[in-house]
PDB file of C-alpha atoms in Angstrom:
ATOM      1  CA  MET A   1     129.599 102.609  83.337  1.00  0.00           C
ATOM      2  CA  ARG A   2     126.518 103.371  85.503  1.00  0.00           C
ATOM      3  CA  GLN A   3     125.472 101.110  88.300  1.00  0.00           C
ATOM      4  CA  THR A   4     121.766  99.997  88.315  1.00  0.00           C
ATOM      5  CA  SER A   5     119.721 100.613  91.422  1.00  0.00           C
ATOM      6  CA  ALA A   6     119.892  96.846  92.215  1.00  0.00           C
ATOM      7  CA  HIS A   7     123.691  97.095  92.768  1.00  0.00           C
ATOM      8  CA  LYS A   8     123.227 100.160  95.061  1.00  0.00           C
ATOM      9  CA  ASP A   9     120.342  98.917  97.134  1.00  0.00           C
ATOM     10  CA  PRO A  10     120.641  95.448  98.672  1.00  0.00           C
ATOM     11  CA  PHE A  11     116.912  95.024  98.996  1.00  0.00           C
ATOM     12  CA  ALA A  12     116.351  95.814  95.289  1.00  0.00           C
ATOM     13  CA  ALA A  13     119.140  93.258  94.592  1.00  0.00           C
ATOM     14  CA  ASP A  14     117.387  90.742  96.559  1.00  0.00           C
ATOM     15  CA  ILE A  15     114.024  91.362  94.799  1.00  0.00           C
ATOM     16  CA  CYS A  16     115.818  91.087  91.516  1.00  0.00           C
ATOM     17  CA  ALA A  17     117.409  87.757  92.571  1.00  0.00           C
ATOM     18  CA  ALA A  18     114.139  86.533  93.919  1.00  0.00           C
ATOM     19  CA  ARG A  19     112.531  87.183  90.556  1.00  0.00           C
ATOM     20  CA  ASP A  20     115.291  85.050  89.068  1.00  0.00           C
ATOM     21  CA  GLY A  21     114.199  82.220  91.428  1.00  0.00           C
ATOM     22  CA  CYS A  22     116.524  82.636  94.297  1.00  0.00           C
ATOM     23  CA  ALA A  23     114.488  81.300  97.411  1.00  0.00           C
ATOM     24  CA  GLN A  24     116.924  82.808  99.960  1.00  0.00           C
ATOM     25  CA  ALA A  25     116.634  86.358  98.345  1.00  0.00           C
ATOM     26  CA  LEU A  26     112.814  86.072  98.528  1.00  0.00           C
ATOM     27  CA  SER A  27     112.912  84.814 102.125  1.00  0.00           C
ATOM     28  CA  ARG A  28     115.186  87.726 103.140  1.00  0.00           C
ATOM     29  CA  SER A  29     112.823  90.254 101.409  1.00  0.00           C
ATOM     30  CA  PHE A  30     109.848  88.781 103.170  1.00  0.00           C
ATOM     31  CA  ALA A  31     111.552  88.522 106.488  1.00  0.00           C
ATOM     32  CA  ALA A  32     112.307  92.376 106.283  1.00  0.00           C
ATOM     33  CA  CYS A  33     108.718  92.935 105.697  1.00  0.00           C
ATOM     34  CA  ARG A  34     107.345  90.905 108.607  1.00  0.00           C
ATOM     35  CA  PRO A  35     107.675  93.442 111.538  1.00  0.00           C
ATOM     36  CA  SER A  36     105.805  96.149 109.511  1.00  0.00           C
ATOM     37  CA  LEU A  37     103.131  93.701 108.571  1.00  0.00           C
ATOM     38  CA  MET A  38     102.618  92.782 112.235  1.00  0.00           C
ATOM     39  CA  THR A  39     102.237  96.283 113.077  1.00  0.00           C
ATOM     40  CA  VAL A  40      99.574  96.772 110.253  1.00  0.00           C
ATOM     41  CA  ALA A  41      97.811  93.615 111.240  1.00  0.00           C
ATOM     42  CA  ASN A  42      97.583  94.632 114.957  1.00  0.00           C
ATOM     43  CA  ARG A  43      96.229  98.074 114.007  1.00  0.00           C
ATOM     44  CA  SER A  44      93.672  96.678 111.375  1.00  0.00           C
ATOM     45  CA  LEU A  45      92.288  93.515 113.124  1.00  0.00           C
ATOM     46  CA  PRO A  46      88.878  94.477 114.741  1.00  0.00           C
ATOM     47  CA  SER A  47      88.803  93.637 118.438  1.00  0.00           C
ATOM     48  CA  GLU A  48      85.865  91.420 118.003  1.00  0.00           C
ATOM     49  CA  LEU A  49      87.936  89.183 115.658  1.00  0.00           C
ATOM     50  CA  ARG A  50      90.996  88.857 117.842  1.00  0.00           C
ATOM     51  CA  ALA A  51      89.536  85.757 119.723  1.00  0.00           C
ATOM     52  CA  LYS A  52      89.084  84.194 116.193  1.00  0.00           C
ATOM     53  CA  VAL A  53      92.127  85.229 114.300  1.00  0.00           C
ATOM     54  CA  GLY A  54      95.555  86.363 115.378  1.00  0.00           C
ATOM     55  CA  ALA A  55      97.693  89.134 113.807  1.00  0.00           C
ATOM     56  CA  SER A  56     100.493  86.652 113.403  1.00  0.00           C
ATOM     57  CA  ASP A  57      98.154  84.187 111.615  1.00  0.00           C
ATOM     58  CA  LEU A  58      97.135  87.076 109.262  1.00  0.00           C
ATOM     59  CA  VAL A  59     100.801  87.906 108.530  1.00  0.00           C
ATOM     60  CA  GLN A  60     101.695  84.145 107.936  1.00  0.00           C
ATOM     61  CA  ASP A  61      98.672  83.878 105.487  1.00  0.00           C
ATOM     62  CA  THR A  62      99.916  87.080 103.762  1.00  0.00           C
ATOM     63  CA  LEU A  63     103.520  85.841 103.425  1.00  0.00           C
ATOM     64  CA  LEU A  64     102.277  82.502 101.887  1.00  0.00           C
ATOM     65  CA  HIS A  65      99.996  84.279  99.547  1.00  0.00           C
ATOM     66  CA  ALA A  66     102.691  86.694  98.563  1.00  0.00           C
ATOM     67  CA  ARG A  67     105.172  83.683  97.971  1.00  0.00           C
ATOM     68  CA  ARG A  68     102.575  82.008  95.633  1.00  0.00           C
ATOM     69  CA  SER A  69     101.841  85.082  93.720  1.00  0.00           C
ATOM     70  CA  PHE A  70     105.233  86.862  93.693  1.00  0.00           C
ATOM     71  CA  ASP A  71     105.354  86.576  89.927  1.00  0.00           C
ATOM     72  CA  ARG A  72     102.467  89.212  89.851  1.00  0.00           C
ATOM     73  CA  PHE A  73     104.484  91.779  91.811  1.00  0.00           C
ATOM     74  CA  ALA A  74     105.838  94.421  89.523  1.00  0.00           C
ATOM     75  CA  GLY A  75     107.758  96.547  91.808  1.00  0.00           C
ATOM     76  CA  THR A  76     111.600  96.764  92.263  1.00  0.00           C
ATOM     77  CA  THR A  77     111.947  98.511  95.720  1.00  0.00           C
ATOM     78  CA  GLU A  78     111.476  97.778  99.357  1.00  0.00           C
ATOM     79  CA  ARG A  79     108.678 100.486  99.465  1.00  0.00           C
ATOM     80  CA  GLU A  80     106.885  98.896  96.537  1.00  0.00           C
ATOM     81  CA  LEU A  81     107.076  95.394  98.050  1.00  0.00           C
ATOM     82  CA  MET A  82     105.878  96.660 101.339  1.00  0.00           C
ATOM     83  CA  ALA A  83     102.863  98.492  99.684  1.00  0.00           C
ATOM     84  CA  TRP A  84     102.068  95.325  97.784  1.00  0.00           C
ATOM     85  CA  MET A  85     102.128  93.079 100.769  1.00  0.00           C
ATOM     86  CA  ARG A  86     100.212  95.587 102.903  1.00  0.00           C
ATOM     87  CA  GLY A  87      97.419  95.283 100.262  1.00  0.00           C
ATOM     88  CA  VAL A  88      97.427  91.706 100.511  1.00  0.00           C
ATOM     89  CA  LEU A  89      97.311  91.758 104.219  1.00  0.00           C
ATOM     90  CA  LEU A  90      94.486  94.197 104.216  1.00  0.00           C
ATOM     91  CA  ASN A  91      92.660  91.978 101.729  1.00  0.00           C
ATOM     92  CA  ASN A  92      93.134  89.122 104.226  1.00  0.00           C
ATOM     93  CA  VAL A  93      91.783  91.187 107.091  1.00  0.00           C
ATOM     94  CA  HIS A  94      88.772  92.187 105.016  1.00  0.00           C
ATOM     95  CA  ALA A  95      88.111  88.498 104.119  1.00  0.00           C
ATOM     96  CA  GLN A  96      88.229  87.532 107.796  1.00  0.00           C
ATOM     97  CA  ARG A  97      85.879  90.377 108.768  1.00  0.00           C
ATOM     98  CA  ARG A  98      83.454  89.126 106.001  1.00  0.00           C
ATOM     99  CA  HIS A  99      83.759  85.610 107.187  1.00  0.00           C
ATOM    100  CA  TYR A 100      83.163  86.153 110.906  1.00  0.00           C
ATOM    101  CA  LEU A 101      81.071  89.358 111.037  1.00  0.00           C
ATOM    102  CA  GLY A 102      79.319  89.277 107.795  1.00  0.00           C
ATOM    103  CA  THR A 103      77.319  86.096 108.635  1.00  0.00           C
ATOM    104  CA  LYS A 104      74.710  85.676 111.364  1.00  0.00           C
ATOM    105  CA  LYS A 105      75.832  82.018 112.005  1.00  0.00           C
ATOM    106  CA  ARG A 106      79.406  82.880 112.792  1.00  0.00           C
ATOM    107  CA  GLU A 107      79.090  86.441 113.920  1.00  0.00           C
ATOM    108  CA  ALA A 108      81.742  87.097 116.506  1.00  0.00           C
ATOM    109  CA  ARG A 109      79.808  89.772 118.187  1.00  0.00           C
ATOM    110  CA  ARG A 110      77.166  87.304 119.252  1.00  0.00           C
ATOM    111  CA  GLU A 111      79.596  85.120 121.147  1.00  0.00           C
ATOM    112  CA  VAL A 112      79.618  85.276 125.000  1.00  0.00           C
ATOM    113  CA  SER A 113      82.593  84.436 127.033  1.00  0.00           C
ATOM    114  CA  LEU A 114      82.364  81.376 129.418  1.00  0.00           C
ATOM    115  CA  ASP A 115      83.595  83.536 132.130  1.00  0.00           C
ATOM    116  CA  GLN A 116      80.352  85.755 131.816  1.00  0.00           C
ATOM    117  CA  GLY A 117      78.254  82.811 132.893  1.00  0.00           C
ATOM    118  CA  GLY A 118      75.007  82.180 131.063  1.00  0.00           C
ATOM    119  CA  SER A 119      73.687  78.856 129.728  1.00  0.00           C
TER     120      SER A 119
END
């Protein structure tokens, strides 16, 4: 009898269990992705937004969004989950960029630090 990939790969087994409703398996899978997502968030977040949005906030929002929409994830491997979550994260970065840099009213580049003086 052949073993399925889920039996050989604990990560794939967790994804399978998460699909079946196991909250602990989903949490383990997401926790494994968190360090990589932090790296991507730190690299992707424009410097002019760092005062408004933190990388850890973006990762947290990404994990919340991924939890709510996990039923739409079609992959079975760690690599596929990471790619999907990276896409969600980059969409969140883009949304923040649009929110703060795409409008004159909230444009982060127009802000001046209180330390620089001025009125």
